[in-house]
Amino acid sequence: MARTDRLVTLINLLRDGALHRAQDLASGLGVSVRTVYRDMDRLLAAGVPIQGTPGTGYRMADTIALPPLHLSPAELDVLQLGIAIVSEAADPALSAAAQTLTQKIDMALPAETVAEADAWKTALTPLANAARGLSHMVSLRSAIAGRQKLRLSYRDTAEQTRQDTIRPLKLESWGRVWLLTAWSETGSAFRDFRVDLIETATPLPELFADEPGKRLSDRV
């Protein structure tokens, strides 16, 4: 049997979900146990979801194999935001699956250094309470990308409603809280706003440009 045909046969044998010993597979295929070990290594290298090690047996993992995907930055953001919402589900199984999916996506993403000019835009970590601030995400992200000033109405920790004109610089999450880092025009200082406490975020017609002391890189 040619190697390619043998590999396909192995996949079909393992699809039943049962544990198969290498000795039994070798006997059925008419090859050596060492050949089965090498074939398993080839299948694993090809991304076939096989579980097991020499001496313990092999089975097909209960996973879904997807072909290579090419996502646009916007599509990746949608995926991450969706995972963030699911991670807040009351079902612990769904929440755990969201976090493991996050790790798999992070492992699959290409490693590259973010250009300094783009570093201010966004930093999304899908482990925060996305549901509460979801209604503001689009306007906040658009304002960051377009360098557009915003007029915020937000509740402080004393439940008092306040107003602030800001230059939005970065959107990120820490633990379960989404934060918007901005330069406050009202207070003339950098501020972090909890997104779940923002009541309204109104875009202003005024844009902003980089100014020394007001850039994200200037924050100490």
Tab-separated table of N, CA and C in Angstrom, residues 23-178:
chain	number	residue	atom	x	y	z
A	23	GLN	N	0.347	-1.670	17.484
A	23	GLN	CA	0.568	-3.042	17.049
A	23	GLN	C	-0.599	-3.554	16.211
A	24	ASP	N	-1.834	-3.218	16.642
A	24	ASP	CA	-3.009	-3.662	15.898
A	24	ASP	C	-3.098	-2.968	14.539
A	25	LEU	N	-2.793	-1.670	14.526
A	25	LEU	CA	-2.817	-0.932	13.257
A	25	LEU	C	-1.772	-1.483	12.297
A	26	ALA	N	-0.582	-1.752	12.819
A	26	ALA	CA	0.488	-2.280	11.971
A	26	ALA	C	0.101	-3.628	11.387
A	27	SER	N	-0.520	-4.479	12.214
A	27	SER	CA	-0.930	-5.797	11.741
A	27	SER	C	-1.985	-5.686	10.648
A	28	GLY	N	-2.947	-4.814	10.825
A	28	GLY	CA	-4.001	-4.667	9.829
A	28	GLY	C	-3.518	-4.072	8.518
A	29	LEU	N	-2.493	-3.220	8.593
A	29	LEU	CA	-1.970	-2.568	7.392
A	29	LEU	C	-0.816	-3.343	6.765
A	30	GLY	N	-0.313	-4.341	7.478
A	30	GLY	CA	0.796	-5.122	6.947
A	30	GLY	C	2.112	-4.369	6.944
A	31	VAL	N	2.320	-3.512	7.951
A	31	VAL	CA	3.564	-2.752	8.054
A	31	VAL	C	4.129	-2.931	9.453
A	32	SER	N	5.306	-2.377	9.682
A	32	SER	CA	5.921	-2.464	11.008
A	32	SER	C	5.324	-1.422	11.945
A	33	VAL	N	5.488	-1.681	13.249
A	33	VAL	CA	5.038	-0.716	14.254
A	33	VAL	C	5.786	0.597	14.088
A	34	ARG	N	7.068	0.521	13.754
A	34	ARG	CA	7.845	1.736	13.553
A	34	ARG	C	7.262	2.579	12.408
A	35	THR	N	6.773	1.915	11.370
A	35	THR	CA	6.148	2.641	10.263
A	35	THR	C	4.885	3.359	10.723
A	36	VAL	N	4.097	2.699	11.590
A	36	VAL	CA	2.896	3.336	12.118
A	36	VAL	C	3.263	4.577	12.923
A	37	TYR	N	4.319	4.480	13.730
A	37	TYR	CA	4.770	5.640	14.504
A	37	TYR	C	5.132	6.804	13.575
A	38	ARG	N	5.865	6.471	12.501
A	38	ARG	CA	6.248	7.535	11.561
A	38	ARG	C	5.024	8.121	10.874
A	39	ASP	N	4.058	7.268	10.526
A	39	ASP	CA	2.844	7.763	9.879
A	39	ASP	C	2.058	8.680	10.810
A	40	MET	N	2.007	8.335	12.083
A	40	MET	CA	1.309	9.190	13.036
A	40	MET	C	1.983	10.551	13.156
A	41	ASP	N	3.300	10.548	13.148
A	41	ASP	CA	4.025	11.817	13.193
A	41	ASP	C	3.705	12.656	11.963
A	42	ARG	N	3.595	12.007	10.801
A	42	ARG	CA	3.256	12.752	9.575
A	42	ARG	C	1.845	13.334	9.662
A	43	LEU	N	0.908	12.554	10.181
A	43	LEU	CA	-0.461	13.045	10.304
A	43	LEU	C	-0.551	14.203	11.288
A	44	LEU	N	0.150	14.098	12.410
A	44	LEU	CA	0.158	15.186	13.386
A	44	LEU	C	0.759	16.447	12.792
A	45	ALA	N	1.860	16.285	12.030
A	45	ALA	CA	2.501	17.441	11.401
A	45	ALA	C	1.589	18.089	10.371
A	46	ALA	N	0.683	17.294	9.790
A	46	ALA	CA	-0.256	17.821	8.797
A	46	ALA	C	-1.481	18.453	9.439
A	47	GLY	N	-1.533	18.428	10.775
A	47	GLY	CA	-2.653	19.057	11.466
A	47	GLY	C	-3.824	18.149	11.757
A	48	VAL	N	-3.693	16.844	11.508
A	48	VAL	CA	-4.782	15.918	11.830
A	48	VAL	C	-4.880	15.805	13.356
A	49	PRO	N	-6.075	16.001	13.933
A	49	PRO	CA	-6.217	16.035	15.406
A	49	PRO	C	-6.183	14.649	16.036
A	50	ILE	N	-4.989	14.096	16.165
A	50	ILE	CA	-4.819	12.764	16.743
A	50	ILE	C	-4.280	12.898	18.159
A	51	GLN	N	-4.822	12.111	19.060
A	51	GLN	CA	-4.342	12.058	20.435
A	51	GLN	C	-3.691	10.706	20.688
A	52	GLY	N	-2.623	10.691	21.474
A	52	GLY	CA	-1.980	9.437	21.818
A	52	GLY	C	-0.482	9.504	21.641
A	53	THR	N	0.203	8.535	22.187
A	53	THR	CA	1.651	8.441	22.104
A	53	THR	C	2.037	6.980	21.914
A	54	PRO	N	3.254	6.739	21.431
A	54	PRO	CA	3.708	5.357	21.303
A	54	PRO	C	3.594	4.608	22.626
A	55	GLY	N	2.970	3.434	22.580
A	55	GLY	CA	2.817	2.620	23.778
A	55	GLY	C	1.471	2.755	24.452
A	56	THR	N	0.734	3.836	24.135
A	56	THR	CA	-0.580	4.027	24.765
A	56	THR	C	-1.726	3.843	23.785
A	57	GLY	N	-1.499	3.994	22.514
A	57	GLY	CA	-2.557	3.904	21.519
A	57	GLY	C	-2.925	5.266	20.967
A	58	TYR	N	-3.727	5.254	19.910
A	58	TYR	CA	-4.098	6.493	19.227
A	58	TYR	C	-5.606	6.536	19.017
A	59	ARG	N	-6.144	7.763	19.053
A	59	ARG	CA	-7.546	7.993	18.716
A	59	ARG	C	-7.667	9.376	18.096
A	60	MET	N	-8.745	9.605	17.373
A	60	MET	CA	-9.008	10.915	16.788
A	60	MET	C	-9.600	11.810	17.858
A	61	ALA	N	-9.026	12.985	18.006
A	61	ALA	CA	-9.525	13.923	19.011
A	61	ALA	C	-10.893	14.440	18.610
A	62	ASP	N	-11.678	14.784	19.602
A	62	ASP	CA	-13.023	15.307	19.363
A	62	ASP	C	-12.937	16.791	19.052
A	63	THR	N	-12.412	17.105	17.886
A	63	THR	CA	-12.274	18.491	17.438
A	63	THR	C	-12.743	18.608	16.007
A	64	ILE	N	-12.878	19.836	15.558
A	64	ILE	CA	-13.276	20.122	14.180
A	64	ILE	C	-12.106	20.770	13.472
A	65	ALA	N	-11.658	20.152	12.397
A	65	ALA	CA	-10.531	20.689	11.641
A	65	ALA	C	-11.042	21.675	10.597
A	66	LEU	N	-10.504	22.878	10.610
A	66	LEU	CA	-10.875	23.898	9.638
A	66	LEU	C	-9.728	24.114	8.662
A	67	PRO	N	-10.037	24.378	7.403
A	67	PRO	CA	-8.962	24.692	6.465
A	67	PRO	C	-8.350	26.028	6.823
A	68	PRO	N	-7.182	26.356	6.275
A	68	PRO	CA	-6.566	27.654	6.576
A	68	PRO	C	-7.514	28.800	6.256
A	69	LEU	N	-7.613	29.738	7.152
A	69	LEU	CA	-8.488	30.888	6.983
A	69	LEU	C	-7.659	32.158	6.858
A	70	HIS	N	-8.137	33.081	6.061
A	70	HIS	CA	-7.488	34.382	5.908
A	70	HIS	C	-8.506	35.439	6.334
A	71	LEU	N	-8.230	36.108	7.446
A	71	LEU	CA	-9.159	37.077	8.001
A	71	LEU	C	-8.632	38.484	7.809
A	72	SER	N	-9.552	39.398	7.540
A	72	SER	CA	-9.197	40.808	7.513
A	72	SER	C	-9.087	41.293	8.951
A	73	PRO	N	-8.400	42.421	9.191
A	73	PRO	CA	-8.337	42.957	10.560
A	73	PRO	C	-9.715	43.160	11.179
A	74	ALA	N	-10.682	43.622	10.371
A	74	ALA	CA	-12.031	43.844	10.900
A	74	ALA	C	-12.686	42.518	11.281
A	75	GLU	N	-12.482	41.485	10.463
A	75	GLU	CA	-13.060	40.177	10.766
A	75	GLU	C	-12.451	39.580	12.038
A	76	LEU	N	-11.140	39.777	12.207
A	76	LEU	CA	-10.493	39.289	13.425
A	76	LEU	C	-11.023	40.017	14.646
A	77	ASP	N	-11.267	41.314	14.529
A	77	ASP	CA	-11.821	42.077	15.647
A	77	ASP	C	-13.209	41.568	16.009
A	78	VAL	N	-14.037	41.268	14.978
A	78	VAL	CA	-15.378	40.738	15.236
A	78	VAL	C	-15.287	39.402	15.963
A	79	LEU	N	-14.368	38.547	15.521
A	79	LEU	CA	-14.187	37.245	16.163
A	79	LEU	C	-13.772	37.408	17.613
A	80	GLN	N	-12.815	38.294	17.870
A	80	GLN	CA	-12.347	38.500	19.236
A	80	GLN	C	-13.435	39.093	20.125
A	81	LEU	N	-14.207	40.018	19.567
A	81	LEU	CA	-15.271	40.636	20.354
A	81	LEU	C	-16.353	39.614	20.688
A	82	GLY	N	-16.665	38.738	19.715
A	82	GLY	CA	-17.644	37.686	19.972
A	82	GLY	C	-17.176	36.746	21.068
A	83	ILE	N	-15.893	36.397	21.051
A	83	ILE	CA	-15.341	35.537	22.092
A	83	ILE	C	-15.421	36.232	23.446
A	84	ALA	N	-15.167	37.547	23.449
A	84	ALA	CA	-15.237	38.304	24.702
A	84	ALA	C	-16.622	38.235	25.316
A	85	ILE	N	-17.648	38.316	24.479
A	85	ILE	CA	-19.019	38.262	24.978
A	85	ILE	C	-19.334	36.876	25.524
A	86	VAL	N	-18.950	35.843	24.770
A	86	VAL	CA	-19.231	34.474	25.205
A	86	VAL	C	-18.480	34.143	26.489
A	87	SER	N	-17.293	34.744	26.665
A	87	SER	CA	-16.512	34.460	27.873
A	87	SER	C	-17.235	34.905	29.133
A	88	GLU	N	-18.255	35.795	28.977
A	88	GLU	CA	-19.032	36.258	30.117
A	88	GLU	C	-20.273	35.417	30.358
A	89	ALA	N	-20.446	34.333	29.591
A	89	ALA	CA	-21.639	33.508	29.737
A	89	ALA	C	-21.678	32.840	31.109
A	90	ALA	N	-22.905	32.622	31.587
A	90	ALA	CA	-23.059	31.959	32.878
A	90	ALA	C	-22.658	30.495	32.808
A	91	ASP	N	-22.734	29.925	31.619
A	91	ASP	CA	-22.361	28.522	31.443
A	91	ASP	C	-20.847	28.402	31.550
A	92	PRO	N	-20.319	27.714	32.559
A	92	PRO	CA	-18.862	27.627	32.730
A	92	PRO	C	-18.179	26.917	31.575
A	93	ALA	N	-18.877	25.981	30.918
A	93	ALA	CA	-18.277	25.275	29.782
A	93	ALA	C	-18.048	26.233	28.618
A	94	LEU	N	-19.032	27.113	28.358
A	94	LEU	CA	-18.883	28.086	27.281
A	94	LEU	C	-17.779	29.084	27.600
A	95	SER	N	-17.742	29.539	28.843
A	95	SER	CA	-16.716	30.495	29.246
A	95	SER	C	-15.324	29.894	29.117
A	96	ALA	N	-15.168	28.631	29.528
A	96	ALA	CA	-13.867	27.967	29.422
A	96	ALA	C	-13.482	27.765	27.971
A	97	ALA	N	-14.465	27.405	27.128
A	97	ALA	CA	-14.183	27.200	25.706
A	97	ALA	C	-13.755	28.506	25.042
A	98	ALA	N	-14.364	29.619	25.467
A	98	ALA	CA	-13.990	30.917	24.905
A	98	ALA	C	-12.538	31.245	25.222
A	99	GLN	N	-12.097	30.919	26.412
A	99	GLN	CA	-10.728	31.232	26.795
A	99	GLN	C	-9.718	30.332	26.084
A	100	THR	N	-10.064	29.045	25.917
A	100	THR	CA	-9.139	28.166	25.193
A	100	THR	C	-9.091	28.538	23.712
A	101	LEU	N	-10.237	28.993	23.167
A	101	LEU	CA	-10.243	29.432	21.778
A	101	LEU	C	-9.374	30.669	21.614
A	102	THR	N	-9.399	31.556	22.599
A	102	THR	CA	-8.534	32.731	22.570
A	102	THR	C	-7.071	32.330	22.483
A	103	GLN	N	-6.684	31.339	23.276
A	103	GLN	CA	-5.297	30.883	23.263
A	103	GLN	C	-4.915	30.295	21.913
A	104	LYS	N	-5.834	29.548	21.298
A	104	LYS	CA	-5.543	28.960	19.990
A	104	LYS	C	-5.386	30.038	18.919
A	105	ILE	N	-6.230	31.069	18.984
A	105	ILE	CA	-6.129	32.159	18.019
A	105	ILE	C	-4.812	32.899	18.203
A	106	ASP	N	-4.446	33.149	19.458
A	106	ASP	CA	-3.183	33.841	19.729
A	106	ASP	C	-1.993	33.053	19.200
A	107	MET	N	-2.043	31.718	19.321
A	107	MET	CA	-0.954	30.879	18.834
A	107	MET	C	-0.869	30.892	17.309
A	108	ALA	N	-2.037	31.054	16.641
A	108	ALA	CA	-2.071	31.005	15.183
A	108	ALA	C	-1.721	32.337	14.539
A	109	LEU	N	-1.832	33.432	15.298
A	109	LEU	CA	-1.566	34.742	14.725
A	109	LEU	C	-0.080	34.918	14.435
A	110	PRO	N	0.253	35.574	13.339
A	110	PRO	CA	1.672	35.833	13.066
A	110	PRO	C	2.256	36.775	14.096
A	111	ALA	N	3.500	36.528	14.442
A	111	ALA	CA	4.185	37.389	15.411
A	111	ALA	C	4.834	38.535	14.669
A	112	GLU	N	4.463	39.740	15.018
A	112	GLU	CA	5.062	40.897	14.388
A	112	GLU	C	5.018	42.077	15.345
A	113	THR	N	5.937	42.983	15.162
A	113	THR	CA	5.997	44.173	15.992
A	113	THR	C	5.024	45.210	15.455
A	114	VAL	N	4.201	45.774	16.330
A	114	VAL	CA	3.256	46.804	15.920
A	114	VAL	C	4.012	48.105	15.692
A	115	ALA	N	3.785	48.704	14.556
A	115	ALA	CA	4.455	49.966	14.250
A	115	ALA	C	4.061	51.008	15.280
A	116	GLU	N	5.015	51.881	15.632
A	116	GLU	CA	4.755	52.884	16.662
A	116	GLU	C	3.577	53.769	16.293
A	117	ALA	N	3.442	54.036	14.994
A	117	ALA	CA	2.349	54.899	14.553
A	117	ALA	C	0.989	54.243	14.752
A	118	ASP	N	0.941	52.896	14.837
A	118	ASP	CA	-0.324	52.194	15.001
A	118	ASP	C	-0.568	51.748	16.434
A	119	ALA	N	0.410	51.899	17.305
A	119	ALA	CA	0.308	51.338	18.646
A	119	ALA	C	-0.821	51.965	19.451
A	120	TRP	N	-1.208	53.188	19.135
A	120	TRP	CA	-2.232	53.882	19.911
A	120	TRP	C	-3.637	53.382	19.584
A	121	LYS	N	-3.796	52.671	18.496
A	121	LYS	CA	-5.142	52.416	17.983
A	121	LYS	C	-5.989	51.530	18.881
A	122	THR	N	-5.535	50.310	19.123
A	122	THR	CA	-6.359	49.380	19.881
A	122	THR	C	-5.537	48.234	20.399
A	123	ALA	N	-5.941	47.698	21.513
A	123	ALA	CA	-5.339	46.483	22.053
A	123	ALA	C	-6.473	45.683	22.666
A	124	LEU	N	-6.947	44.666	21.964
A	124	LEU	CA	-8.114	43.912	22.401
A	124	LEU	C	-7.690	42.593	23.024
A	125	THR	N	-8.105	42.352	24.238
A	125	THR	CA	-7.887	41.080	24.895
A	125	THR	C	-9.254	40.547	25.293
A	126	PRO	N	-9.754	39.493	24.628
A	126	PRO	CA	-11.139	39.065	24.855
A	126	PRO	C	-11.349	38.331	26.163
A	127	LEU	N	-11.084	38.989	27.281
A	127	LEU	CA	-11.316	38.390	28.588
A	127	LEU	C	-12.051	39.357	29.500
A	128	ALA	N	-12.638	40.393	28.923
A	128	ALA	CA	-13.276	41.416	29.743
A	128	ALA	C	-14.790	41.304	29.651
A	129	ASN	N	-15.484	42.136	30.429
A	129	ASN	CA	-16.934	42.177	30.394
A	129	ASN	C	-17.366	42.992	29.188
A	130	ALA	N	-17.442	42.350	28.040
A	130	ALA	CA	-17.716	43.060	26.799
A	130	ALA	C	-19.180	43.448	26.661
A	131	ALA	N	-20.077	42.677	27.287
A	131	ALA	CA	-21.494	42.885	27.049
A	131	ALA	C	-21.964	44.269	27.485
A	132	ARG	N	-21.489	44.753	28.658
A	132	ARG	CA	-21.976	46.026	29.180
A	132	ARG	C	-21.583	47.208	28.303
A	133	GLY	N	-20.380	47.189	27.774
A	133	GLY	CA	-19.929	48.322	26.979
A	133	GLY	C	-20.045	48.100	25.491
A	134	LEU	N	-20.724	47.012	25.092
A	134	LEU	CA	-20.768	46.664	23.676
A	134	LEU	C	-21.377	47.778	22.825
A	135	SER	N	-22.385	48.462	23.347
A	135	SER	CA	-23.069	49.474	22.545
A	135	SER	C	-22.156	50.631	22.167
A	136	HIS	N	-21.052	50.819	22.899
A	136	HIS	CA	-20.138	51.925	22.614
A	136	HIS	C	-18.924	51.503	21.782
A	137	MET	N	-18.723	50.216	21.589
A	137	MET	CA	-17.496	49.745	20.962
A	137	MET	C	-17.281	50.322	19.561
A	138	VAL	N	-18.333	50.343	18.762
A	138	VAL	CA	-18.198	50.814	17.384
A	138	VAL	C	-17.777	52.278	17.342
A	139	SER	N	-18.457	53.123	18.118
A	139	SER	CA	-18.140	54.549	18.098
A	139	SER	C	-16.767	54.822	18.691
A	140	LEU	N	-16.396	54.079	19.724
A	140	LEU	CA	-15.071	54.279	20.327
A	140	LEU	C	-13.963	53.873	19.365
A	141	ARG	N	-14.118	52.722	18.747
A	141	ARG	CA	-13.095	52.244	17.818
A	141	ARG	C	-12.987	53.158	16.598
A	142	SER	N	-14.123	53.627	16.096
A	142	SER	CA	-14.111	54.533	14.951
A	142	SER	C	-13.409	55.840	15.292
A	143	ALA	N	-13.665	56.340	16.496
A	143	ALA	CA	-13.043	57.599	16.909
A	143	ALA	C	-11.541	57.431	17.087
A	144	ILE	N	-11.106	56.275	17.603
A	144	ILE	CA	-9.667	56.017	17.745
A	144	ILE	C	-9.006	55.962	16.375
A	145	ALA	N	-9.615	55.216	15.468
A	145	ALA	CA	-9.040	55.070	14.131
A	145	ALA	C	-9.023	56.389	13.372
A	146	GLY	N	-10.078	57.205	13.535
A	146	GLY	CA	-10.170	58.462	12.806
A	146	GLY	C	-9.614	59.655	13.543
A	147	ARG	N	-9.090	59.431	14.775
A	147	ARG	CA	-8.558	60.522	15.603
A	147	ARG	C	-9.585	61.641	15.747
A	148	GLN	N	-10.754	61.234	16.189
A	148	GLN	CA	-11.872	62.160	16.339
A	148	GLN	C	-12.173	62.358	17.816
A	149	LYS	N	-12.318	63.588	18.223
A	149	LYS	CA	-12.627	63.864	19.620
A	149	LYS	C	-14.033	63.391	19.956
A	150	LEU	N	-14.219	63.039	21.237
A	150	LEU	CA	-15.507	62.558	21.714
A	150	LEU	C	-15.961	63.383	22.916
A	151	ARG	N	-17.262	63.493	23.047
A	151	ARG	CA	-17.864	64.067	24.240
A	151	ARG	C	-18.478	62.926	25.027
A	152	LEU	N	-17.906	62.620	26.198
A	152	LEU	CA	-18.376	61.507	27.012
A	152	LEU	C	-19.301	61.976	28.116
A	153	SER	N	-20.337	61.178	28.338
A	153	SER	CA	-21.146	61.277	29.538
A	153	SER	C	-20.968	59.952	30.251
A	154	TYR	N	-20.484	59.994	31.492
A	154	TYR	CA	-20.164	58.750	32.185
A	154	TYR	C	-20.494	58.870	33.666
A	155	ARG	N	-20.626	57.711	34.304
A	155	ARG	CA	-20.883	57.651	35.736
A	155	ARG	C	-19.575	57.395	36.457
A	156	ASP	N	-19.282	58.179	37.477
A	156	ASP	CA	-18.080	57.921	38.259
A	156	ASP	C	-18.380	56.881	39.332
A	157	THR	N	-17.395	56.565	40.151
A	157	THR	CA	-17.579	55.522	41.156
A	157	THR	C	-18.597	55.901	42.220
A	158	ALA	N	-18.926	57.190	42.315
A	158	ALA	CA	-19.944	57.640	43.263
A	158	ALA	C	-21.324	57.721	42.611
A	159	GLU	N	-21.436	57.161	41.389
A	159	GLU	CA	-22.691	57.136	40.645
A	159	GLU	C	-23.142	58.531	40.224
A	160	GLN	N	-22.206	59.479	40.140
A	160	GLN	CA	-22.516	60.819	39.657
A	160	GLN	C	-22.219	60.879	38.149
A	161	THR	N	-23.097	61.503	37.388
A	161	THR	CA	-22.889	61.633	35.946
A	161	THR	C	-22.008	62.841	35.665
A	162	ARG	N	-20.969	62.625	34.869
A	162	ARG	CA	-20.030	63.693	34.536
A	162	ARG	C	-19.840	63.770	33.027
A	163	GLN	N	-19.289	64.892	32.581
A	163	GLN	CA	-19.034	65.137	31.172
A	163	GLN	C	-17.546	65.351	30.957
A	164	ASP	N	-17.042	64.922	29.822
A	164	ASP	CA	-15.626	65.094	29.520
A	164	ASP	C	-15.435	65.087	28.010
A	165	THR	N	-14.622	65.990	27.528
A	165	THR	CA	-14.213	65.983	26.118
A	165	THR	C	-12.835	65.340	26.037
A	166	ILE	N	-12.710	64.334	25.191
A	166	ILE	CA	-11.482	63.542	25.200
A	166	ILE	C	-10.910	63.335	23.799
A	167	ARG	N	-9.628	62.956	23.787
A	167	ARG	CA	-8.965	62.413	22.608
A	167	ARG	C	-8.793	60.913	22.862
A	168	PRO	N	-9.598	60.047	22.265
A	168	PRO	CA	-9.492	58.613	22.527
A	168	PRO	C	-8.207	58.047	21.920
A	169	LEU	N	-7.464	57.282	22.704
A	169	LEU	CA	-6.157	56.795	22.263
A	169	LEU	C	-6.048	55.282	22.175
A	170	LYS	N	-6.696	54.586	23.093
A	170	LYS	CA	-6.511	53.138	23.127
A	170	LYS	C	-7.671	52.461	23.840
A	171	LEU	N	-8.097	51.312	23.307
A	171	LEU	CA	-9.166	50.525	23.903
A	171	LEU	C	-8.596	49.154	24.249
A	172	GLU	N	-8.740	48.765	25.514
A	172	GLU	CA	-8.180	47.485	25.935
A	172	GLU	C	-8.961	46.961	27.125
A	173	SER	N	-8.589	45.782	27.591
A	173	SER	CA	-9.260	45.213	28.757
A	173	SER	C	-8.240	44.692	29.734
A	174	TRP	N	-8.594	44.782	30.991
A	174	TRP	CA	-7.774	44.269	32.079
A	174	TRP	C	-8.673	43.398	32.933
A	175	GLY	N	-8.392	42.104	32.940
A	175	GLY	CA	-9.279	41.192	33.647
A	175	GLY	C	-10.654	41.205	33.010
A	176	ARG	N	-11.649	41.704	33.732
A	176	ARG	CA	-13.020	41.714	33.233
A	176	ARG	C	-13.510	43.121	32.913
A	177	VAL	N	-12.635	44.091	32.904
A	177	VAL	CA	-13.047	45.483	32.710
A	177	VAL	C	-12.407	46.057	31.448
A	178	TRP	N	-13.250	46.584	30.562
A	178	TRP	CA	-12.753	47.286	29.379
A	178	TRP	C	-12.408	48.720	29.762
